[in-house]
Coordinates of C-alpha atoms in Angstrom, one line a residue:
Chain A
X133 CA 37.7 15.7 -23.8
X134 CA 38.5 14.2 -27.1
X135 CA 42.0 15.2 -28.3
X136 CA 45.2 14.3 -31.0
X137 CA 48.9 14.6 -29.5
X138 CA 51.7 15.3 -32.0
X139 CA 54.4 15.0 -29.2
X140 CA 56.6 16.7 -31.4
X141 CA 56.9 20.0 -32.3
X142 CA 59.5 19.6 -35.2
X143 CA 61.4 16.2 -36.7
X144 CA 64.7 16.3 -38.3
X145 CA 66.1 13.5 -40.2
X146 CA 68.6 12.9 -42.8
X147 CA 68.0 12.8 -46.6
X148 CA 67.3 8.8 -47.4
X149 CA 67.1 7.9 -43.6
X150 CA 63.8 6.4 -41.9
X151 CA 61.1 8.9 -40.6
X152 CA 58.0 8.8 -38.1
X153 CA 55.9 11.4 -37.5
X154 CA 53.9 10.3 -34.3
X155 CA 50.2 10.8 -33.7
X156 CA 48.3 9.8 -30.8
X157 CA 44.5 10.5 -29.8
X158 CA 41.9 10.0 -27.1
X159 CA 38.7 9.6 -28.8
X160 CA 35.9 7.4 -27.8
X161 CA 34.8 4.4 -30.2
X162 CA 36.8 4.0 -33.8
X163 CA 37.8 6.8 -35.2
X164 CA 38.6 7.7 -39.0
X165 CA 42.3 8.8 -39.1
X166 CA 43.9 11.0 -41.2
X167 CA 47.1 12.6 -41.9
X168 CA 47.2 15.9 -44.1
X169 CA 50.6 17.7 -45.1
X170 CA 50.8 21.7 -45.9
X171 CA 54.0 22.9 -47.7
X172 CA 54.6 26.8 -46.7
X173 CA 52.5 28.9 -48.0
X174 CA 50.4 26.5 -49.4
X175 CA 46.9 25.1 -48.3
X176 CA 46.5 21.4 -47.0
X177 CA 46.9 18.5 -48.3
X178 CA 45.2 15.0 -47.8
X179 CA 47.9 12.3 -47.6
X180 CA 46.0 8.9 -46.4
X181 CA 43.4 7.6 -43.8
X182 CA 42.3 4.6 -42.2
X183 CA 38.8 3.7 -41.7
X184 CA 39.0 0.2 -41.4
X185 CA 40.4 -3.3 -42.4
X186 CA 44.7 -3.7 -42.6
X187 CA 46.6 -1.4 -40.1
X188 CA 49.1 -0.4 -42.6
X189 CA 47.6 2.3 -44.6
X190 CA 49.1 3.1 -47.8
X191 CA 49.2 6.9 -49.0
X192 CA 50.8 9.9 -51.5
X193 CA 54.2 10.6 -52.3
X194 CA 55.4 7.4 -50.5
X195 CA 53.8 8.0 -46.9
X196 CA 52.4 5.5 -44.9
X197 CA 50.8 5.1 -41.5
X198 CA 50.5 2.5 -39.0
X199 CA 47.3 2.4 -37.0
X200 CA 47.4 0.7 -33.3
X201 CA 44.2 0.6 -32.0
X202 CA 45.6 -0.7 -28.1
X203 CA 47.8 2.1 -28.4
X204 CA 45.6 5.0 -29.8
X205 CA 48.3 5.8 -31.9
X206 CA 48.8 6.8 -35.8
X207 CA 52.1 7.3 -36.6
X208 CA 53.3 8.6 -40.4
X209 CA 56.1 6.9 -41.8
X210 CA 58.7 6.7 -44.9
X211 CA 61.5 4.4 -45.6
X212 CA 63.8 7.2 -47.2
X213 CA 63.0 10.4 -47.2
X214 CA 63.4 13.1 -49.4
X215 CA 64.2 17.1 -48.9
X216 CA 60.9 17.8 -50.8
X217 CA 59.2 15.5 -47.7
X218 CA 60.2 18.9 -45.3
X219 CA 56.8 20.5 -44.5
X220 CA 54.2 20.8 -42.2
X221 CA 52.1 17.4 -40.9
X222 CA 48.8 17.0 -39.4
X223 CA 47.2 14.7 -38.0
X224 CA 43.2 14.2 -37.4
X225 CA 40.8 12.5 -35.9
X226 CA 36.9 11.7 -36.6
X227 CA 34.6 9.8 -33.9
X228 CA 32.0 8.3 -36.1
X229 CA 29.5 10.1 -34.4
X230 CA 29.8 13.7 -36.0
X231 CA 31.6 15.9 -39.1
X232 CA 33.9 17.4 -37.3
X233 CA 37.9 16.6 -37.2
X234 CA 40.1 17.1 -34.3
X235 CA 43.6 18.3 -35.1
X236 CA 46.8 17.6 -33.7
X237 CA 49.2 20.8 -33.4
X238 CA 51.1 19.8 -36.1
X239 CA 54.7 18.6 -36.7
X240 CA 57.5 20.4 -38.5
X241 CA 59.3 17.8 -40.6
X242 CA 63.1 18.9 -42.0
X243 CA 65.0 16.6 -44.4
X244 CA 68.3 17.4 -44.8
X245 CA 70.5 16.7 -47.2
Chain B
X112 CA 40.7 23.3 -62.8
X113 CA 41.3 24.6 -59.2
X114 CA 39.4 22.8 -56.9
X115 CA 38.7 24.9 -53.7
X116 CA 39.2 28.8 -54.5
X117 CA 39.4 31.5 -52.0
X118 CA 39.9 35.3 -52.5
X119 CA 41.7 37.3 -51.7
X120 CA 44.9 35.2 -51.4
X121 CA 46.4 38.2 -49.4
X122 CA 44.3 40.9 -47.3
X123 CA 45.9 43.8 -45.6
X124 CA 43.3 46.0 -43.7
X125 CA 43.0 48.5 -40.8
X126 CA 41.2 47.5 -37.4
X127 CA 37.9 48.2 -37.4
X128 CA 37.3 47.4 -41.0
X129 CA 34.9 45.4 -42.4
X130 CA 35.7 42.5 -44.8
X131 CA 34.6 39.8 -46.5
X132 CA 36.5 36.5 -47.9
X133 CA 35.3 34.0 -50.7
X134 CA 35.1 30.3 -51.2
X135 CA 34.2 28.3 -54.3
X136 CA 34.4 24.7 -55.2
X137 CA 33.9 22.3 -57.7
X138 CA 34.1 19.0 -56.6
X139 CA 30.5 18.6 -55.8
X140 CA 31.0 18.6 -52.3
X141 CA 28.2 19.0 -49.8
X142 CA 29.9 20.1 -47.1
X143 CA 32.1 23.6 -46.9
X144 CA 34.4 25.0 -43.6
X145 CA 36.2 27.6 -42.3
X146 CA 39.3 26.9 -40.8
X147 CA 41.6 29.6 -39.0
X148 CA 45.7 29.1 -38.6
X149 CA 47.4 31.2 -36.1
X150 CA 50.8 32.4 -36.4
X151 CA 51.9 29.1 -34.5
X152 CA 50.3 26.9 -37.1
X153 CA 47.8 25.5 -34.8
X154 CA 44.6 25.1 -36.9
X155 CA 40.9 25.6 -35.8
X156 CA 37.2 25.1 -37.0
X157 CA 35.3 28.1 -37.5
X158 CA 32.3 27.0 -39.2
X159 CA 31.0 24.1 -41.5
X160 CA 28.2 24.1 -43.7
X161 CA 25.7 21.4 -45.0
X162 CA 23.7 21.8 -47.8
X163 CA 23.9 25.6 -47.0
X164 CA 22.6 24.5 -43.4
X165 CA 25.2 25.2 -41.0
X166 CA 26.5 22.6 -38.9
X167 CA 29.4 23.5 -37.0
X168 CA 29.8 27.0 -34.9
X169 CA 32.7 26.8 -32.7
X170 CA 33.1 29.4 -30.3
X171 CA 34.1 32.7 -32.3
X172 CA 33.0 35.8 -32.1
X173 CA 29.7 37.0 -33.8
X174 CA 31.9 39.8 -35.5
X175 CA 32.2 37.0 -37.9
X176 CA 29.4 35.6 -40.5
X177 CA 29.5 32.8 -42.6
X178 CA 27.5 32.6 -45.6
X179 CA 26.4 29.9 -48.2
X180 CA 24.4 31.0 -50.7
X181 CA 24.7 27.6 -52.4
X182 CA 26.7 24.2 -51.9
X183 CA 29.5 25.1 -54.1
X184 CA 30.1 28.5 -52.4
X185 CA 30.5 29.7 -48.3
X186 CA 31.9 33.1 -47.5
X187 CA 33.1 34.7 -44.5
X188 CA 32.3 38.2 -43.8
X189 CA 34.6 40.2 -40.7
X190 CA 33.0 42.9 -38.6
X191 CA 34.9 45.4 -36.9
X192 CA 38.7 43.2 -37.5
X193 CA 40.7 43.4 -34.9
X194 CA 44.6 43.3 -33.9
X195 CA 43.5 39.2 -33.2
X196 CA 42.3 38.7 -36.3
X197 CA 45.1 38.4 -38.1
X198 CA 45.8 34.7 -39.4
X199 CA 45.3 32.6 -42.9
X200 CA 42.0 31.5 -43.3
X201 CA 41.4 28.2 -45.0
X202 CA 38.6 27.0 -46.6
X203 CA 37.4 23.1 -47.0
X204 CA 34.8 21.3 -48.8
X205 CA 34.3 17.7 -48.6
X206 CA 31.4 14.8 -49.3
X207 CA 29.5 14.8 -46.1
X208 CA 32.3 13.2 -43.4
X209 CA 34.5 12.7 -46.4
X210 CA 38.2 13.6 -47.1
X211 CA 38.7 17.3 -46.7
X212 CA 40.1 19.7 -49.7
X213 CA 41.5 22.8 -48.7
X214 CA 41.9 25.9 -50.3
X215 CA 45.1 27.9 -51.0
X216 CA 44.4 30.3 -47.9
X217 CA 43.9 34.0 -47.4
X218 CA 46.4 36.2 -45.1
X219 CA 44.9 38.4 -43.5
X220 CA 46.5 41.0 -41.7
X221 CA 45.0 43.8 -39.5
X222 CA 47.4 46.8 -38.9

């Protein structure tokens, strides 16, 4: 069965310290790959995706996200992160082959100051 | 301009009720869904609609009805809302296989 692992259930890092929010799937052929963040209460957000071409995808508010192909993996990463960063994080997954996207469970990021 | 609309942001009911939720958006999309968030944050496809064709009917239970009565709109009607029920429903529209926008949610909570 196809599926996205967010091995973590919650990720706590100091204000201005290095984060990674990891993301792994099991989905046949190349995937689209996305990350999405929701604030509380609030809906979700798109933050970047990769499709194709450099492995280093560049998205909002700072984030990036480092595609491995030989490790099925996704991870989302900042250099220094912020208070405001602490939210919700999703990751997803598209085969090529249908609309749908498969979710992760989602990771509970907290910045502290 | 808000770009994905639902209402009501906040839905308090009794089980047994029947009710209905509304999407809007205009971005042009082609493609609309219905998304459900349990109380652990774990998120699921309901429904997704094409061109008012639907597309995607996970397995939920025929108490629930989506309609689209054009692209820009898809609307989720509850029979008979039960204790389970409760959750925040999100919709999504996006260009066909495109980058999803969601909506702001609706709580809905069955007493």
């Amino acid at each position: 069965a196809q599926s996205v692992a967010q091995p973590e259930d919650q990720v706590n890092v100091a204000e201005g310290n290095p984060l990674t929010v990891k993301c792994t799937y099991s989905v046949s052929g190349n995937p689209y790959l996305f990350w999405y963040v929701q604030y509380p209460n609030r809906g979700l957000q798109f933050l970047l995706k990769y499709i194709t071409g450099d492995n280093l995808v560049k998205g909002s508010y700072g984030f990036e996200a480092e595609f491995n192909k030989s490790q099925t993996s996704f991870h989302l990463k900042k250099p220094s992160a912020l208070v405001s960063d602490s939210a919700l994080y999703f990751c997803a997954v598209r085969p090529q082959s249908n609309y749908q996207l498969i979710w992760g469970a989602g990771t509970k990021l907290i910045i502290k100051p | 301009d808000t770009a994905v609309s639902q209402t009501p942001k906040y839905l308090v009911t009794q089980m047994g009720n029947d009710k209905s939720i509304k999407c809007e958006q205009n971005l042009g999309h082609d493609t609309m869904y219905w998304y459900k968030q349990d109380s652990k944050k774990f998120l699921k496809i309901m429904f997704s609609y094409n061109n008012k064709e639907l597309i995607i009917n996970e397995t939920v239970p025929n108490r629930f009805s989506p309609k689209s009565p054009d692209k820009a709109h898809l609307n989720l009607h509850i029979n008979s809302l039960e204790l389970g029920d409760s959750a925040v429903y999100f919709c999504a529209s996006s260009q066909v296989a495109g980058d999803q926008y969601f909506g702001p949610g609706t709580r809905l909570l069955v007493l």
